[in-house]
Tab-separated table of C-alpha atoms in Angstrom:
chain	number	residue	atom	x	y	z
A	1	MET	CA	38.338	65.335	-97.218
A	2	VAL	CA	35.597	67.842	-98.014
A	3	CYS	CA	33.593	65.238	-99.829
A	4	GLU	CA	32.834	63.337	-96.631
A	5	LYS	CA	30.772	66.252	-95.639
A	6	MET	CA	28.321	66.067	-98.470
A	7	ASN	CA	25.250	63.923	-98.299
A	8	PHE	CA	23.163	62.393	-101.144
A	9	PRO	CA	20.167	60.156	-100.919
A	10	GLU	CA	20.979	56.409	-99.914
A	11	ASN	CA	22.016	54.255	-102.665
A	12	SER	CA	22.657	57.052	-105.008
A	13	LEU	CA	24.216	55.796	-108.314
A	14	PHE	CA	26.841	58.224	-110.029
A	15	LEU	CA	27.813	57.746	-113.571
A	16	VAL	CA	31.243	58.872	-114.250
A	17	THR	CA	32.124	59.023	-118.030
A	18	GLY	CA	35.838	58.876	-118.721
A	19	GLY	CA	36.173	57.260	-115.263
A	20	ALA	CA	39.459	55.533	-115.905
A	21	GLY	CA	41.076	58.829	-116.731
A	22	PHE	CA	42.893	61.324	-114.444
A	23	ILE	CA	39.994	63.468	-113.126
A	24	GLY	CA	37.167	60.607	-113.419
A	25	SER	CA	39.211	58.121	-111.446
A	26	ASN	CA	39.599	60.491	-108.614
A	27	LEU	CA	35.905	60.896	-108.632
A	28	CYS	CA	35.314	57.374	-108.545
A	29	GLU	CA	37.393	56.954	-105.576
A	30	ALA	CA	35.944	59.776	-103.811
A	31	ILE	CA	32.350	58.638	-104.301
A	32	LEU	CA	33.089	55.324	-103.386
A	33	ASP	CA	34.797	56.384	-100.194
A	34	MET	CA	31.391	58.347	-99.424
A	35	GLY	CA	29.675	55.008	-99.711
A	36	TYR	CA	27.594	55.448	-102.713
A	37	ARG	CA	27.600	53.515	-105.944
A	38	VAL	CA	29.711	54.264	-108.923
A	39	ARG	CA	29.348	53.172	-112.623
A	40	CYS	CA	32.280	53.900	-114.681
A	41	LEU	CA	32.071	54.363	-118.505
A	42	ASP	CA	35.210	54.433	-120.486
A	43	ASP	CA	36.693	52.965	-123.648
A	44	PHE	CA	40.223	53.155	-122.373
A	45	SER	CA	41.449	55.125	-125.421
A	46	THR	CA	43.036	57.462	-122.956
A	47	GLY	CA	41.926	56.160	-119.715
A	48	LYS	CA	43.786	53.259	-117.913
A	49	LYS	CA	42.788	50.281	-115.967
A	50	GLU	CA	45.499	50.722	-113.540
A	51	ASN	CA	43.652	54.063	-112.375
A	52	ILE	CA	40.788	52.240	-111.156
A	53	GLU	CA	42.404	48.970	-109.801
A	54	LEU	CA	41.533	50.206	-106.156
A	55	CYS	CA	37.791	50.480	-107.261
A	56	MET	CA	37.377	47.112	-108.868
A	57	ASN	CA	37.075	45.237	-105.621
A	58	ASN	CA	34.460	47.608	-104.232
A	59	SER	CA	30.808	45.900	-104.552
A	60	ASN	CA	29.558	49.533	-105.138
A	61	PHE	CA	31.757	49.928	-108.523
A	62	GLU	CA	30.633	48.778	-111.928
A	63	LEU	CA	32.647	49.177	-115.036
A	64	ILE	CA	31.171	49.575	-118.693
A	65	ASN	CA	33.849	49.240	-121.272
A	66	GLY	CA	32.134	51.574	-123.859
A	67	ASP	CA	32.546	54.615	-126.177
A	68	ILE	CA	30.407	57.762	-125.761
A	69	LYS	CA	30.205	58.123	-129.529
A	70	ASP	CA	27.736	55.068	-129.616
A	71	PHE	CA	24.431	56.251	-128.392
A	72	GLU	CA	23.039	52.741	-127.312
A	73	THR	CA	26.119	52.570	-124.859
A	74	CYS	CA	25.188	55.892	-123.531
A	75	LEU	CA	21.732	55.154	-123.106
A	76	ASN	CA	22.404	51.896	-121.308
A	77	ALA	CA	25.071	53.573	-119.039
A	78	CYS	CA	22.582	56.278	-117.968
A	79	ASP	CA	19.954	53.675	-117.010
A	80	GLY	CA	19.172	53.989	-113.271
A	81	ALA	CA	21.980	56.845	-112.770
A	82	ASP	CA	20.975	59.658	-110.411
A	83	TYR	CA	23.839	61.923	-111.267
A	84	VAL	CA	26.033	62.014	-114.480
A	85	LEU	CA	29.560	63.369	-114.152
A	86	HIS	CA	30.599	63.618	-117.584
A	87	GLN	CA	34.510	63.823	-117.875
A	88	ALA	CA	35.001	61.748	-121.099
A	89	ALA	CA	36.579	63.816	-123.770
A	90	TRP	CA	39.931	64.088	-125.772
A	91	GLY	CA	42.072	66.950	-124.444
A	92	SER	CA	45.175	68.758	-126.023
A	93	VAL	CA	44.771	72.028	-127.977
A	94	PRO	CA	47.732	71.080	-130.367
A	95	ARG	CA	46.350	67.585	-131.153
A	96	SER	CA	42.782	68.965	-131.764
A	97	ILE	CA	44.544	71.288	-134.485
A	98	GLU	CA	45.595	67.957	-136.069
A	99	MET	CA	42.368	66.121	-135.707
A	100	PRO	CA	39.551	68.532	-135.979
A	101	ILE	CA	36.979	65.914	-137.117
A	102	PHE	CA	37.598	63.351	-134.541
A	103	TYR	CA	37.444	66.258	-131.884
A	104	CYS	CA	34.006	67.034	-133.286
A	105	GLU	CA	32.789	63.582	-133.237
A	106	ASN	CA	34.183	62.634	-129.810
A	107	ASN	CA	33.800	65.537	-127.745
A	108	ILE	CA	30.783	67.200	-129.213
A	109	MET	CA	28.723	64.233	-130.544
A	110	GLY	CA	29.820	62.263	-127.410
A	111	THR	CA	28.406	64.821	-125.150
A	112	LEU	CA	25.346	65.271	-127.061
A	113	ASN	CA	24.885	61.371	-126.921
A	114	MET	CA	25.166	61.716	-123.145
A	115	LEU	CA	22.761	64.689	-122.620
A	116	GLU	CA	20.105	62.796	-124.581
A	117	SER	CA	20.677	59.531	-122.797
A	118	ALA	CA	20.542	61.389	-119.495
A	119	ARG	CA	17.350	63.015	-120.542
A	120	GLN	CA	15.563	59.934	-121.525
A	121	ASN	CA	16.688	58.303	-118.274
A	122	ASN	CA	15.339	61.201	-116.055
A	123	VAL	CA	18.786	61.676	-114.612
A	124	LYS	CA	18.547	64.354	-111.690
A	125	LYS	CA	21.770	66.383	-112.514
A	126	PHE	CA	24.388	66.384	-115.334
A	127	VAL	CA	27.605	67.826	-114.583
A	128	TYR	CA	30.121	68.170	-117.316
A	129	ALA	CA	33.644	69.167	-117.727
A	130	SER	CA	34.458	72.299	-119.819
A	131	SER	CA	37.444	74.198	-120.064
A	132	SER	CA	39.323	77.518	-119.564
A	133	SER	CA	40.317	77.242	-123.168
A	134	VAL	CA	36.729	78.799	-124.143
A	135	TYR	CA	37.977	82.212	-123.023
A	136	GLY	CA	40.269	82.194	-126.217
A	137	ASP	CA	41.973	85.538	-126.790
A	138	GLU	CA	40.278	87.493	-124.102
A	139	VAL	CA	43.020	89.363	-122.374
A	140	ASN	CA	41.348	90.639	-119.348
A	141	LEU	CA	42.086	88.924	-115.927
A	142	PRO	CA	40.693	87.437	-113.940
A	143	LYS	CA	38.654	85.230	-116.426
A	144	SER	CA	35.047	85.987	-115.871
A	145	GLU	CA	31.872	83.890	-117.126
A	146	GLY	CA	30.262	85.875	-120.062
A	147	ARG	CA	33.269	87.576	-121.100
A	148	GLU	CA	34.828	85.281	-123.729
A	149	GLY	CA	36.832	85.895	-126.622
A	150	ASN	CA	37.757	84.292	-129.931
A	151	LEU	CA	38.313	80.629	-129.667
A	152	LEU	CA	41.836	79.564	-130.633
A	153	SER	CA	41.453	75.911	-131.369
A	154	PRO	CA	39.108	72.839	-132.199
A	155	TYR	CA	39.289	71.842	-128.743
A	156	ALA	CA	37.996	74.995	-127.408
A	157	VAL	CA	35.367	75.026	-129.965
A	158	SER	CA	34.264	71.604	-128.793
A	159	LYS	CA	33.999	72.715	-125.173
A	160	ARG	CA	32.236	75.924	-126.024
A	161	THR	CA	29.726	74.020	-128.169
A	162	ASN	CA	29.004	71.605	-125.258
A	163	GLU	CA	28.282	74.629	-123.062
A	164	GLU	CA	25.640	75.566	-125.627
A	165	TRP	CA	24.032	72.159	-125.931
A	166	ALA	CA	23.874	71.739	-122.273
A	167	LYS	CA	22.170	75.107	-121.911
A	168	GLN	CA	19.571	73.843	-124.495
A	169	TYR	CA	18.904	70.784	-122.604
A	170	SER	CA	18.207	72.778	-119.470
A	171	MET	CA	16.106	75.201	-121.279
A	172	HIS	CA	13.852	72.889	-123.375
A	173	TYR	CA	14.108	69.340	-121.782
A	174	GLY	CA	14.211	70.074	-117.919
A	175	LEU	CA	17.724	68.416	-117.313
A	176	ASP	CA	19.665	70.389	-114.766
A	177	THR	CA	23.050	70.773	-116.342
A	178	TYR	CA	26.307	72.334	-114.692
A	179	GLY	CA	29.244	73.303	-116.904
A	180	LEU	CA	32.591	73.303	-115.005
A	181	ARG	CA	35.371	75.180	-116.640
A	182	TYR	CA	38.489	73.633	-115.487
A	183	PHE	CA	41.661	75.704	-114.911
A	184	ASN	CA	44.979	73.646	-115.492
A	185	VAL	CA	43.949	70.861	-113.266
A	186	PHE	CA	46.976	68.717	-111.741
A	187	GLY	CA	47.519	65.935	-109.211
A	188	ARG	CA	47.749	62.233	-108.823
A	189	ARG	CA	47.153	59.933	-111.834
A	190	GLN	CA	47.500	62.701	-114.209
A	191	ASP	CA	49.465	61.017	-117.122
A	192	PRO	CA	53.131	62.471	-117.464
A	193	ASN	CA	53.612	60.658	-120.962
A	194	GLY	CA	53.294	61.641	-124.482
A	195	ALA	CA	53.886	64.633	-126.543
A	196	TYR	CA	50.735	66.130	-125.287
A	197	ALA	CA	51.311	65.441	-121.529
A	198	ALA	CA	50.229	68.246	-119.181
A	199	VAL	CA	53.240	70.304	-118.113
A	200	ILE	CA	53.578	69.450	-114.364
A	201	PRO	CA	53.482	65.733	-114.432
A	202	LYS	CA	55.835	65.920	-117.704
A	203	PHE	CA	58.378	68.027	-115.905
A	204	ILE	CA	58.342	66.019	-112.668
A	205	LYS	CA	58.870	62.901	-114.562
A	206	GLN	CA	61.612	64.203	-116.728
A	207	LEU	CA	63.394	65.727	-113.868
A	208	LEU	CA	63.305	62.483	-111.863
A	209	ARG	CA	64.771	60.669	-114.576
A	210	GLY	CA	67.567	63.078	-115.176
A	211	GLU	CA	66.192	64.612	-118.275
A	212	THR	CA	66.274	68.472	-119.073
A	213	PRO	CA	62.530	69.701	-119.561
A	214	THR	CA	61.684	72.029	-122.429
A	215	ILE	CA	59.372	75.082	-121.980
A	216	ASN	CA	57.312	76.194	-124.977
A	217	GLY	CA	57.586	80.073	-125.083
A	218	ASP	CA	59.643	82.197	-122.736
A	219	GLY	CA	58.220	80.677	-119.586
A	220	LYS	CA	56.198	84.081	-118.686
A	221	GLN	CA	52.953	82.544	-119.651
A	222	SER	CA	50.726	82.212	-116.359
A	223	ARG	CA	48.114	79.700	-115.413
A	224	ASP	CA	45.611	79.226	-112.503
A	225	PHE	CA	46.827	75.668	-111.442
A	226	THR	CA	44.012	73.861	-109.636
A	227	TYR	CA	44.797	70.671	-107.503
A	228	ILE	CA	42.573	67.553	-108.162
A	229	GLU	CA	40.779	67.882	-104.778
A	230	ASN	CA	39.300	71.170	-105.678
A	231	VAL	CA	37.762	69.686	-108.864
A	232	VAL	CA	36.422	66.690	-107.064
A	233	GLU	CA	34.660	69.197	-104.672
A	234	ALA	CA	33.222	71.323	-107.553
A	235	ASN	CA	31.693	68.284	-109.231
A	236	LEU	CA	29.901	67.064	-106.129
A	237	LYS	CA	28.846	70.354	-105.073
A	238	ALA	CA	27.217	70.821	-108.382
A	239	CYS	CA	25.331	67.676	-107.781
A	240	LEU	CA	23.810	69.213	-104.755
A	241	ALA	CA	23.240	72.756	-106.444
A	242	GLY	CA	19.693	73.892	-107.071
A	243	HIS	CA	17.743	74.143	-110.144
A	244	ASN	CA	18.302	77.961	-110.293
A	245	ALA	CA	21.967	77.259	-110.739
A	246	ALA	CA	21.244	74.877	-113.717
A	247	GLY	CA	22.153	75.755	-117.412
A	248	GLU	CA	25.187	77.779	-116.297
A	249	VAL	CA	28.821	77.578	-116.596
A	250	TYR	CA	31.375	77.961	-113.611
A	251	ASN	CA	34.930	78.692	-113.443
A	252	ILE	CA	36.718	75.912	-111.666
A	253	ALA	CA	40.116	76.950	-110.035
A	254	TYR	CA	41.787	78.022	-107.004
A	255	GLY	CA	41.825	81.660	-108.103
A	256	GLY	CA	45.579	81.876	-108.089
A	257	ARG	CA	48.176	82.689	-110.686
A	258	GLU	CA	51.626	80.984	-111.244
A	259	TYR	CA	54.043	81.540	-114.093
A	260	LEU	CA	55.241	78.698	-116.038
A	261	ILE	CA	59.202	79.495	-115.295
A	262	ASP	CA	58.352	79.856	-111.564
A	263	ILE	CA	56.776	76.447	-111.483
A	264	TYR	CA	59.762	74.839	-113.250
A	265	TYR	CA	62.077	76.254	-110.590
A	266	VAL	CA	59.733	75.150	-107.710
A	267	LEU	CA	60.020	71.730	-109.028
A	268	VAL	CA	63.691	71.683	-109.473
A	269	ASP	CA	64.257	73.077	-106.008
A	270	ALA	CA	61.785	70.611	-104.489
A	271	LEU	CA	63.589	67.738	-106.267
A	272	GLY	CA	66.961	69.019	-105.553
A	273	ILE	CA	67.967	68.997	-109.269
A	274	LYS	CA	71.389	70.276	-110.120
A	275	ASP	CA	73.575	70.326	-113.427
A	276	ASN	CA	77.057	69.083	-113.680
A	277	ASP	CA	78.470	72.072	-112.032
A	278	GLU	CA	76.150	71.892	-109.079
A	279	LYS	CA	74.012	74.673	-110.068
A	280	ARG	CA	70.288	74.794	-110.258
A	281	LEU	CA	69.401	73.054	-113.560
A	282	GLU	CA	67.920	75.509	-116.252
A	283	PRO	CA	65.375	74.322	-118.804
A	284	ASN	CA	65.406	74.394	-122.492
A	285	PHE	CA	63.253	76.590	-124.527
A	286	ALA	CA	61.221	76.122	-127.556
A	287	PRO	CA	58.815	78.219	-129.644
A	288	ASP	CA	55.254	78.928	-128.262
A	289	ARG	CA	52.608	76.167	-129.087
A	290	VAL	CA	50.138	77.053	-131.535
A	291	GLY	CA	46.531	77.927	-129.917
A	292	ASP	CA	47.784	78.294	-126.283
A	293	ILE	CA	46.397	81.008	-124.163
A	294	LYS	CA	49.027	83.273	-122.820
A	295	HIS	CA	47.485	84.070	-119.296
A	296	SER	CA	44.904	82.345	-117.464
A	297	ASN	CA	43.491	83.347	-113.899
A	298	ALA	CA	40.147	82.572	-112.826
A	299	ASP	CA	37.376	84.619	-111.179
A	300	ILE	CA	35.586	81.848	-108.991
A	301	SER	CA	33.030	84.128	-107.345
A	302	LYS	CA	30.256	82.636	-109.315
A	303	ALA	CA	30.817	78.997	-108.495
A	304	ALA	CA	31.213	80.160	-104.653
A	305	LYS	CA	27.809	81.845	-104.621
A	306	MET	CA	25.925	79.296	-106.816
A	307	LEU	CA	27.608	76.107	-106.144
A	308	ASN	CA	28.837	76.846	-102.505
A	309	TYR	CA	32.519	76.005	-104.166
A	310	ASN	CA	35.236	76.667	-101.680
A	311	PRO	CA	38.456	75.274	-102.687
A	312	LYS	CA	40.925	74.425	-99.985
A	313	TRP	CA	43.969	73.319	-101.873
A	314	ASP	CA	46.182	76.152	-103.025
A	315	PHE	CA	49.228	75.713	-105.399
A	316	LYS	CA	51.773	75.281	-102.788
A	317	ARG	CA	49.887	72.528	-100.915
A	318	GLY	CA	48.715	70.611	-104.140
A	319	ILE	CA	52.228	70.673	-105.723
A	320	LYS	CA	53.702	69.186	-102.512
A	321	GLU	CA	51.183	66.345	-102.699
A	322	ALA	CA	51.638	65.793	-106.526
A	323	ILE	CA	55.567	65.480	-106.225
A	324	ALA	CA	55.287	62.891	-103.419
A	325	TRP	CA	52.799	60.913	-105.485
A	326	TYR	CA	54.938	60.859	-108.731
A	327	LYS	CA	57.858	60.021	-106.865
A	328	GLU	CA	56.243	56.963	-105.362
A	329	ASP	CA	54.587	56.032	-108.692
A	330	LEU	CA	57.644	56.265	-110.717
A	331	GLN	CA	59.632	54.155	-108.038
A	332	ILE	CA	56.959	51.527	-108.251
A	333	ARG	CA	57.343	51.376	-111.980
A	334	LYS	CA	60.868	51.036	-112.260
């Protein structure tokens, strides 16, 4: 695992917000495996205690049950922290359209609370999760930092606003901030449940349960699916980046392009799913989701140059691992 090759000062403390979530729990686990201390801040509104079960028995792990909308909670969580990996946020483009005020309060004000708390506690590095959604209706591929379009959802607005706030904290307050624009992250512990579940775990779960998945749109939309190991690497590489790389945003992806209908068939074939006539099961189709971007593919050259980001997990390797994990997880939960 690439994380094992990274060295931080002895006894370093990493604060992971949203640490009981999909990405956050993988970060917690990786950092603990490296022998460093982890403090997890989560209010369990979307995170799950089962995601951090393996961490709870580690003497280097500390859990704070708290909300990033509360400034005092953020201030206390940052006390003594060397690095902040800020993952806490509410996702989902469609849900943000239904709940714009909540997304402002949680994603924007929550992030501002964390930035200010990190500043007051003299945190060394503040790494935060942004999103490919900030590219909006920009049609050129690959997506490149500095070439953004009109934002298409309140979720995208919240992520873009966070980038501007982080830049201000690097510019005026001396806090080294690094924004990571995630591109369709997938992998172990990603929640397959609910109306707003990410497409890969949702499809896997439905297929394993004998259900026919529904694709929104014609299936010809494309994504730069990014396996979780690459995202863990990016967060830790950002913590090691120099001051000259601070105040910037970086595409975090593999740099590939997969079409949704092809992803569906990859999963069907890998799982051996057939219909009643023993033919490959075809999906259902539904209208496009409002606010969705049609195509997404990342230029990762900036992250490679400034963060030494070198993703090892392509889609083929990642999806094989993800399928194996969900098979085992769903078997356990039967």
